[in-house]
Amino acid sequence: MNQRKKILITGAAGFLGSHLCDRFMQEGFHVIAMDNLITGRMTNIEHLMPSERFDFYRQDVSKYIHVPGDLHYILHFASPASPIDYLKIPIQTLKVGSLGVHHCLGLAKEKGARMLIASTSEVYGDPEVHPQKESYWGNVNPVGPRGVYDEAKRFQEAMTMAYHTFHGLETRIARIFNTYGPRMRLNDGRALPAFIGQALRGEDITVFGDGSQTRSFCYVDDLVEGIYRLLMSDYVQPVNLGNPDEISILDFAKEIVALTQTDQQIVFKALPADDPKQRRPDISVAREVLDWAPTIQRAEGLKRTYQYFRGLSVEELHLMEHKNFDQFIVK
Ligand code: UDP
């Protein structure tokens, strides 16, 4: 029998990390899940804990990491990922993107493992080219509120490519566009959980600015399929993964109001600094190299996501509302 493949997933208790754990468990891998639980939650992965093929380490990837025995793949998905989170924990965001990726790359080199990093459409900043192709270098403000995330991810790409060219490490770079689905944190500040949470609590829906800014939302299952294909491919350059179906935030808010059948009012609030005006992936590379494109329409994806949030217990909703970062902050 072939040796079972072992994969380390950092950020495993987070939104994307936990869905990746599910997928690689389904594929028969031995999954080593790592998370410091600063933004992740054990409830996202507790169903996997009984398996002998699943190990969980509560560990900060920004500190030295070690995994005993063989290791074939690493997915580096640990990072706060929403503007509210980076404002609260900016230094941790920078550290996990820089020190964290360095530790993962060092481990990959020691084990001869293939490593894929979760990069982001944020490397394009407030883009002046539309839609965004991988060849566009971006328009990022390094010292703005999003800089801690954007620059960490840009550094992460540079570091990963350096390990590839200098050490010959097998590396993959996914540039992930807005993704949504079950297990997002209701209070992570992103548009979709914010709107659904407001609808569930009977509050006004807060659209920032005039809502004319656009995003392109990809359902999590499509994204996971893209990540899987990229990991198994031999393509080393960055690949955009996202759904090109672009919508204004105001129209998106209206879709959520219609979906939740609450006739909540839409109110307008100040637009946060450096909020990108437009965002849509050009996915020609993913189509060509991975034969990948999203298959789940927004109407279907939103329905599934809403079902998840509606099914949460009052306690779970309460817990999500009171996530406290203070214990993690080293002054
Ligand atoms: N947004 C909004 N109301 C909210 C939360 C977000 O209008 O309560 C806007 C936000 O300003 C941005 C868009 O929705 O223009 C998407 O925000 P999100 O945080 O989901 O993702 P990102 O800006 O990182 O793409």
CSV table of C-alpha atoms and ligand atoms in Angstrom, one decimal:
chain,number,residue,atom,x,y,z
A,1,MET,CA,0.0,0.0,0.0
A,2,ASN,CA,1.1,3.5,-0.7
A,3,GLN,CA,2.2,5.5,2.3
A,4,ARG,CA,-0.6,7.8,3.5
A,5,LYS,CA,0.2,11.5,2.6
A,6,LYS,CA,0.6,13.9,5.5
A,7,ILE,CA,-0.5,17.5,5.2
A,8,LEU,CA,0.0,20.4,7.7
A,9,ILE,CA,-2.7,23.0,7.5
A,10,THR,CA,-2.0,26.3,9.5
A,11,GLY,CA,-5.1,28.3,10.4
A,12,ALA,CA,-6.9,25.0,10.5
A,13,ALA,CA,-9.7,26.2,12.8
A,14,GLY,CA,-10.5,29.2,10.7
A,15,PHE,CA,-13.1,29.6,7.9
A,16,LEU,CA,-11.0,28.4,5.0
A,17,GLY,CA,-8.6,26.2,7.0
A,18,SER,CA,-11.4,24.1,8.4
A,19,HIS,CA,-13.0,23.5,5.0
A,20,LEU,CA,-9.6,22.5,3.7
A,21,CYS,CA,-9.2,20.1,6.6
A,22,ASP,CA,-12.5,18.5,5.6
A,23,ARG,CA,-11.5,18.2,2.0
A,24,PHE,CA,-8.1,16.6,2.7
A,25,MET,CA,-9.6,14.2,5.2
A,26,GLN,CA,-12.1,13.2,2.5
A,27,GLU,CA,-9.2,12.6,0.2
A,28,GLY,CA,-7.6,10.2,2.7
A,29,PHE,CA,-4.8,12.4,3.9
A,30,HIS,CA,-3.4,12.4,7.4
A,31,VAL,CA,-4.1,16.0,8.4
A,32,ILE,CA,-2.1,17.9,11.0
A,33,ALA,CA,-4.1,21.0,12.0
A,34,MET,CA,-2.4,24.0,13.6
A,35,ASP,CA,-4.1,27.1,15.0
A,36,ASN,CA,-3.6,29.5,17.9
A,37,LEU,CA,-7.3,30.1,18.0
A,38,ILE,CA,-6.9,33.9,17.9
A,39,THR,CA,-9.5,34.2,15.2
A,40,GLY,CA,-10.3,30.5,14.6
A,41,ARG,CA,-12.7,28.3,16.6
A,42,MET,CA,-12.6,24.7,17.7
A,43,THR,CA,-16.2,24.2,16.7
A,44,ASN,CA,-15.1,24.4,13.1
A,45,ILE,CA,-13.0,21.2,13.4
A,46,GLU,CA,-14.3,19.4,16.4
A,47,HIS,CA,-16.1,16.9,14.2
A,48,LEU,CA,-12.7,15.7,12.8
A,49,MET,CA,-11.1,15.2,16.3
A,50,PRO,CA,-12.2,11.5,16.7
A,51,SER,CA,-10.3,10.5,13.6
A,52,GLU,CA,-6.9,8.8,13.9
A,53,ARG,CA,-5.9,10.6,10.8
A,54,PHE,CA,-6.4,14.1,12.4
A,55,ASP,CA,-4.1,15.8,14.9
A,56,PHE,CA,-4.6,19.2,16.3
A,57,TYR,CA,-1.9,21.4,17.7
A,58,ARG,CA,-2.8,24.7,19.5
A,59,GLN,CA,0.3,26.5,18.3
A,60,ASP,CA,1.2,30.1,17.2
A,61,VAL,CA,2.9,29.6,13.8
A,62,SER,CA,4.7,32.9,14.3
A,63,LYS,CA,6.8,31.0,16.8
A,64,TYR,CA,9.0,28.0,15.9
A,65,ILE,CA,7.0,25.0,14.7
A,66,HIS,CA,7.8,21.4,14.6
A,67,VAL,CA,6.1,18.4,13.2
A,68,PRO,CA,7.5,14.9,13.9
A,69,GLY,CA,8.0,12.4,11.1
A,70,ASP,CA,7.3,12.7,7.4
A,71,LEU,CA,5.4,15.6,5.9
A,72,HIS,CA,4.4,15.9,2.3
A,73,TYR,CA,2.4,19.1,2.0
A,74,ILE,CA,2.0,22.4,3.9
A,75,LEU,CA,-0.9,24.8,3.4
A,76,HIS,CA,-0.2,28.2,5.2
A,77,PHE,CA,-3.7,29.6,5.9
A,78,ALA,CA,-3.1,31.1,9.3
A,79,SER,CA,-3.9,34.8,9.3
A,80,PRO,CA,-6.5,37.3,10.6
A,81,ALA,CA,-8.4,38.0,7.3
A,82,SER,CA,-10.8,40.8,7.8
A,83,PRO,CA,-10.2,44.6,8.2
A,84,ILE,CA,-11.7,44.7,11.7
A,85,ASP,CA,-9.4,41.9,12.8
A,86,TYR,CA,-6.3,43.5,11.4
A,87,LEU,CA,-7.2,46.8,13.1
A,88,LYS,CA,-7.4,45.0,16.5
A,89,ILE,CA,-4.3,42.8,16.0
A,90,PRO,CA,-2.1,44.5,13.5
A,91,ILE,CA,1.2,43.2,14.8
A,92,GLN,CA,0.0,39.6,14.9
A,93,THR,CA,-1.2,40.0,11.3
A,94,LEU,CA,2.2,41.1,10.2
A,95,LYS,CA,4.0,38.4,12.2
A,96,VAL,CA,2.0,35.5,10.9
A,97,GLY,CA,2.5,36.6,7.3
A,98,SER,CA,6.2,37.1,7.7
A,99,LEU,CA,7.6,35.1,10.6
A,100,GLY,CA,4.9,32.5,10.2
A,101,VAL,CA,5.6,31.9,6.5
A,102,HIS,CA,9.3,31.7,7.2
A,103,HIS,CA,8.7,28.9,9.8
A,104,CYS,CA,6.5,27.0,7.4
A,105,LEU,CA,9.0,27.4,4.6
A,106,GLY,CA,11.8,26.2,6.8
A,107,LEU,CA,9.8,23.2,7.8
A,108,ALA,CA,8.9,22.5,4.2
A,109,LYS,CA,12.6,22.6,3.3
A,110,GLU,CA,13.6,20.2,6.1
A,111,LYS,CA,10.9,17.7,5.2
A,112,GLY,CA,11.0,18.1,1.4
A,113,ALA,CA,7.3,19.1,1.5
A,114,ARG,CA,5.4,21.1,-1.1
A,115,MET,CA,4.0,24.3,0.2
A,116,LEU,CA,1.1,26.4,-0.8
A,117,ILE,CA,0.4,29.8,0.6
A,118,ALA,CA,-2.9,31.7,1.0
A,119,SER,CA,-2.2,35.0,-0.7
A,120,THR,CA,-4.9,37.5,-1.5
A,121,SER,CA,-6.5,39.9,-3.9
A,122,GLU,CA,-5.4,42.5,-1.4
A,123,VAL,CA,-1.9,42.3,-3.0
A,124,TYR,CA,-3.6,44.4,-5.8
A,125,GLY,CA,-4.7,47.0,-3.2
A,126,ASP,CA,-7.1,49.6,-4.6
A,127,PRO,CA,-6.6,48.3,-8.2
A,128,GLU,CA,-6.2,50.7,-11.1
A,129,VAL,CA,-6.5,47.7,-13.5
A,130,HIS,CA,-9.8,46.0,-13.9
A,131,PRO,CA,-10.4,43.0,-13.7
A,132,GLN,CA,-7.2,42.0,-12.0
A,133,LYS,CA,-4.7,39.7,-13.7
A,134,GLU,CA,-1.8,38.1,-12.0
A,135,SER,CA,0.6,40.3,-14.0
A,136,TYR,CA,-0.7,43.5,-12.3
A,137,TRP,CA,1.6,44.6,-9.5
A,138,GLY,CA,-1.0,46.4,-7.4
A,139,ASN,CA,-1.7,49.8,-5.7
A,140,VAL,CA,-1.2,49.2,-2.0
A,141,ASN,CA,-0.8,51.9,0.7
A,142,PRO,CA,1.8,50.3,3.0
A,143,VAL,CA,1.0,52.6,6.0
A,144,GLY,CA,-2.8,52.5,5.7
A,145,PRO,CA,-5.1,50.4,7.9
A,146,ARG,CA,-5.0,47.5,5.5
A,147,GLY,CA,-1.2,47.7,5.0
A,148,VAL,CA,-0.5,45.3,7.8
A,149,TYR,CA,-2.3,42.5,5.9
A,150,ASP,CA,-1.5,43.6,2.3
A,151,GLU,CA,2.2,44.0,2.9
A,152,ALA,CA,2.5,40.8,5.0
A,153,LYS,CA,0.9,38.9,2.1
A,154,ARG,CA,3.1,40.6,-0.4
A,155,PHE,CA,6.2,39.7,1.7
A,156,GLN,CA,4.9,36.2,2.0
A,157,GLU,CA,4.7,35.8,-1.8
A,158,ALA,CA,8.3,37.2,-2.1
A,159,MET,CA,9.6,34.9,0.6
A,160,THR,CA,7.9,31.9,-0.9
A,161,MET,CA,9.3,32.6,-4.4
A,162,ALA,CA,12.8,33.1,-2.9
A,163,TYR,CA,12.6,29.6,-1.3
A,164,HIS,CA,11.6,28.3,-4.6
A,165,THR,CA,14.3,29.9,-6.6
A,166,PHE,CA,17.1,29.7,-4.0
A,167,HIS,CA,16.3,26.4,-2.3
A,168,GLY,CA,14.4,24.7,-5.1
A,169,LEU,CA,11.4,24.2,-2.8
A,170,GLU,CA,8.1,23.2,-4.5
A,171,THR,CA,5.8,26.2,-3.9
A,172,ARG,CA,2.4,27.3,-5.0
A,173,ILE,CA,0.8,30.8,-4.5
A,174,ALA,CA,-3.0,31.2,-4.5
A,175,ARG,CA,-4.3,34.8,-4.7
A,176,ILE,CA,-7.7,34.4,-3.0
A,177,PHE,CA,-10.5,36.8,-3.7
A,178,ASN,CA,-13.5,37.4,-1.4
A,179,THR,CA,-14.8,34.0,-0.3
A,180,TYR,CA,-17.9,33.3,1.7
A,181,GLY,CA,-19.8,30.3,3.2
A,182,PRO,CA,-20.6,28.5,6.4
A,183,ARG,CA,-18.2,29.0,9.4
A,184,MET,CA,-17.4,32.6,8.7
A,185,ARG,CA,-17.3,34.5,12.0
A,186,LEU,CA,-20.5,36.5,12.4
A,187,ASN,CA,-18.5,39.4,13.9
A,188,ASP,CA,-15.5,39.4,11.7
A,189,GLY,CA,-16.7,42.7,10.1
A,190,ARG,CA,-16.9,41.4,6.6
A,191,ALA,CA,-19.9,42.5,4.5
A,192,LEU,CA,-21.6,39.1,4.3
A,193,PRO,CA,-21.6,38.0,8.0
A,194,ALA,CA,-22.2,41.7,9.0
A,195,PHE,CA,-25.3,41.9,6.8
A,196,ILE,CA,-26.7,38.4,7.8
A,197,GLY,CA,-26.0,39.1,11.5
A,198,GLN,CA,-27.8,42.4,11.3
A,199,ALA,CA,-30.7,40.8,9.6
A,200,LEU,CA,-30.9,38.0,12.2
A,201,ARG,CA,-30.8,40.6,15.1
A,202,GLY,CA,-33.3,42.8,13.4
A,203,GLU,CA,-30.8,45.7,13.0
A,204,ASP,CA,-30.3,48.1,10.1
A,205,ILE,CA,-28.0,46.8,7.3
A,206,THR,CA,-24.9,49.0,7.2
A,207,VAL,CA,-23.5,49.8,3.8
A,208,PHE,CA,-20.2,51.7,3.8
A,209,GLY,CA,-19.9,54.7,1.5
A,210,ASP,CA,-22.6,54.9,-1.2
A,211,GLY,CA,-22.3,51.1,-1.8
A,212,SER,CA,-21.1,51.6,-5.4
A,213,GLN,CA,-17.8,49.8,-4.6
A,214,THR,CA,-17.7,46.3,-6.1
A,215,ARG,CA,-16.6,42.8,-5.0
A,216,SER,CA,-16.8,39.4,-6.5
A,217,PHE,CA,-17.8,36.7,-4.1
A,218,CYS,CA,-16.8,33.0,-4.4
A,219,TYR,CA,-18.5,30.2,-2.6
A,220,VAL,CA,-16.1,28.3,-0.3
A,221,ASP,CA,-16.5,24.9,-2.0
A,222,ASP,CA,-15.4,26.3,-5.3
A,223,LEU,CA,-12.4,27.9,-3.7
A,224,VAL,CA,-11.4,24.7,-1.9
A,225,GLU,CA,-11.5,22.8,-5.3
A,226,GLY,CA,-9.2,25.5,-6.8
A,227,ILE,CA,-6.8,25.2,-3.9
A,228,TYR,CA,-6.7,21.4,-4.2
A,229,ARG,CA,-6.1,21.6,-8.0
A,230,LEU,CA,-3.4,24.2,-7.5
A,231,LEU,CA,-1.6,22.2,-4.9
A,232,MET,CA,-1.6,19.1,-7.2
A,233,SER,CA,-0.5,21.1,-10.2
A,234,ASP,CA,3.1,22.0,-11.1
A,235,TYR,CA,2.4,25.7,-11.5
A,236,VAL,CA,4.7,28.0,-9.5
A,237,GLN,CA,3.5,31.5,-10.4
A,238,PRO,CA,0.6,33.1,-8.5
A,239,VAL,CA,-2.9,32.1,-9.5
A,240,ASN,CA,-6.1,34.1,-8.9
A,241,LEU,CA,-8.8,32.0,-7.4
A,242,GLY,CA,-12.2,33.7,-7.2
A,243,ASN,CA,-15.6,34.1,-8.8
A,244,PRO,CA,-15.6,36.8,-11.5
A,245,ASP,CA,-19.3,37.5,-10.9
A,246,GLU,CA,-19.0,41.1,-9.7
A,247,ILE,CA,-21.7,43.0,-7.8
A,248,SER,CA,-21.9,46.4,-6.0
A,249,ILE,CA,-22.1,46.3,-2.2
A,250,LEU,CA,-25.4,48.1,-2.3
A,251,ASP,CA,-26.9,45.4,-4.6
A,252,PHE,CA,-25.3,42.7,-2.4
A,253,ALA,CA,-27.0,44.2,0.7
A,254,LYS,CA,-30.3,44.1,-1.2
A,255,GLU,CA,-29.8,40.5,-2.1
A,256,ILE,CA,-29.2,39.7,1.6
A,257,VAL,CA,-32.4,41.6,2.6
A,258,ALA,CA,-34.3,39.6,0.0
A,259,LEU,CA,-32.8,36.3,1.1
A,260,THR,CA,-33.4,36.7,4.8
A,261,GLN,CA,-37.0,38.0,4.1
A,262,THR,CA,-36.6,40.6,6.9
A,263,ASP,CA,-37.5,44.0,5.6
A,264,GLN,CA,-34.5,45.6,7.2
A,265,GLN,CA,-33.6,49.2,6.2
A,266,ILE,CA,-30.3,49.8,4.5
A,267,VAL,CA,-28.4,52.7,6.1
A,268,PHE,CA,-25.2,54.3,4.9
A,269,LYS,CA,-22.0,54.7,7.0
A,270,ALA,CA,-18.6,56.3,6.3
A,271,LEU,CA,-16.4,54.3,3.9
A,272,PRO,CA,-13.3,53.0,5.7
A,273,ALA,CA,-9.9,54.3,4.6
A,274,ASP,CA,-8.4,52.6,1.6
A,275,ASP,CA,-11.5,50.5,0.9
A,276,PRO,CA,-10.9,49.2,-2.7
A,277,LYS,CA,-13.4,50.7,-5.2
A,278,GLN,CA,-13.5,47.6,-7.4
A,279,ARG,CA,-12.4,44.0,-7.4
A,280,ARG,CA,-12.9,41.2,-9.9
A,281,PRO,CA,-10.5,38.4,-10.7
A,282,ASP,CA,-9.4,37.6,-14.1
A,283,ILE,CA,-9.3,33.8,-13.8
A,284,SER,CA,-7.9,32.9,-17.3
A,285,VAL,CA,-4.7,31.4,-15.7
A,286,ALA,CA,-6.8,29.1,-13.3
A,287,ARG,CA,-9.0,28.1,-16.2
A,288,GLU,CA,-6.0,27.2,-18.4
A,289,VAL,CA,-3.6,25.7,-15.9
A,290,LEU,CA,-6.0,24.1,-13.5
A,291,ASP,CA,-9.1,23.7,-15.7
A,292,TRP,CA,-10.9,25.4,-12.8
A,293,ALA,CA,-13.8,27.8,-12.7
A,294,PRO,CA,-16.5,28.4,-10.0
A,295,THR,CA,-19.7,26.4,-10.4
A,296,ILE,CA,-21.8,27.7,-7.6
A,297,GLN,CA,-23.9,30.7,-8.3
A,298,ARG,CA,-24.3,33.4,-5.7
A,299,ALA,CA,-28.0,32.7,-5.2
A,300,GLU,CA,-27.3,29.1,-4.2
A,301,GLY,CA,-24.2,29.9,-2.2
A,302,LEU,CA,-26.0,32.6,-0.2
A,303,LYS,CA,-28.9,30.2,0.5
A,304,ARG,CA,-26.5,27.6,1.9
A,305,THR,CA,-24.6,30.2,4.0
A,306,TYR,CA,-27.8,31.7,5.4
A,307,GLN,CA,-29.0,28.2,6.4
A,308,TYR,CA,-25.8,27.7,8.3
A,309,PHE,CA,-26.1,31.0,10.2
A,310,ARG,CA,-29.8,30.5,11.0
A,311,GLY,CA,-29.0,27.0,12.4
A,312,LEU,CA,-26.5,28.3,15.0
A,313,SER,CA,-27.7,28.1,18.6
A,314,VAL,CA,-28.1,31.3,20.6
A,315,GLU,CA,-25.0,30.3,22.6
A,316,GLU,CA,-22.9,30.0,19.5
A,317,LEU,CA,-24.2,33.4,18.2
A,318,HIS,CA,-23.3,34.8,21.6
A,319,LEU,CA,-19.8,33.3,21.7
A,320,MET,CA,-19.1,34.7,18.3
A,321,GLU,CA,-20.2,38.1,19.4
A,322,HIS,CA,-17.8,38.1,22.3
A,323,LYS,CA,-14.5,36.9,20.7
A,324,ASN,CA,-11.9,38.5,22.8
A,325,PHE,CA,-8.4,39.1,21.5
A,326,ASP,CA,-6.9,40.6,24.7
A,327,GLN,CA,-5.4,37.4,26.0
A,328,PHE,CA,-3.3,37.1,22.8
A,329,ILE,CA,-1.9,40.6,22.8
A,330,VAL,CA,1.7,40.8,24.0
A,331,LYS,CA,2.3,44.4,25.1
B,1,UDP,N1,-18.9,46.7,3.9
B,1,UDP,C1,-20.1,47.3,4.2
B,1,UDP,N2,-20.8,47.1,5.4
B,1,UDP,C2,-20.3,46.3,6.3
B,1,UDP,C3,-19.1,45.6,6.1
B,1,UDP,C4,-18.4,45.8,4.9
B,1,UDP,O1,-20.6,48.1,3.3
B,1,UDP,O2,-21.0,46.2,7.4
B,1,UDP,C5,-18.2,46.9,2.7
B,1,UDP,C6,-16.7,47.2,2.8
B,1,UDP,O3,-16.5,48.6,3.0
B,1,UDP,C7,-16.2,46.8,1.5
B,1,UDP,C8,-17.2,45.6,1.1
B,1,UDP,O4,-18.3,45.7,1.9
B,1,UDP,O5,-16.4,47.8,0.5
B,1,UDP,C9,-16.5,44.2,1.3
B,1,UDP,O6,-16.0,44.2,2.6
B,1,UDP,P1,-15.3,43.0,3.3
B,1,UDP,O7,-14.8,43.4,4.6
B,1,UDP,O8,-16.3,41.9,3.2
B,1,UDP,O9,-14.1,42.6,2.3
B,1,UDP,P2,-12.9,43.4,1.7
B,1,UDP,O10,-13.1,44.9,1.8
B,1,UDP,O11,-11.7,42.9,2.4
B,1,UDP,O12,-13.0,43.0,0.3
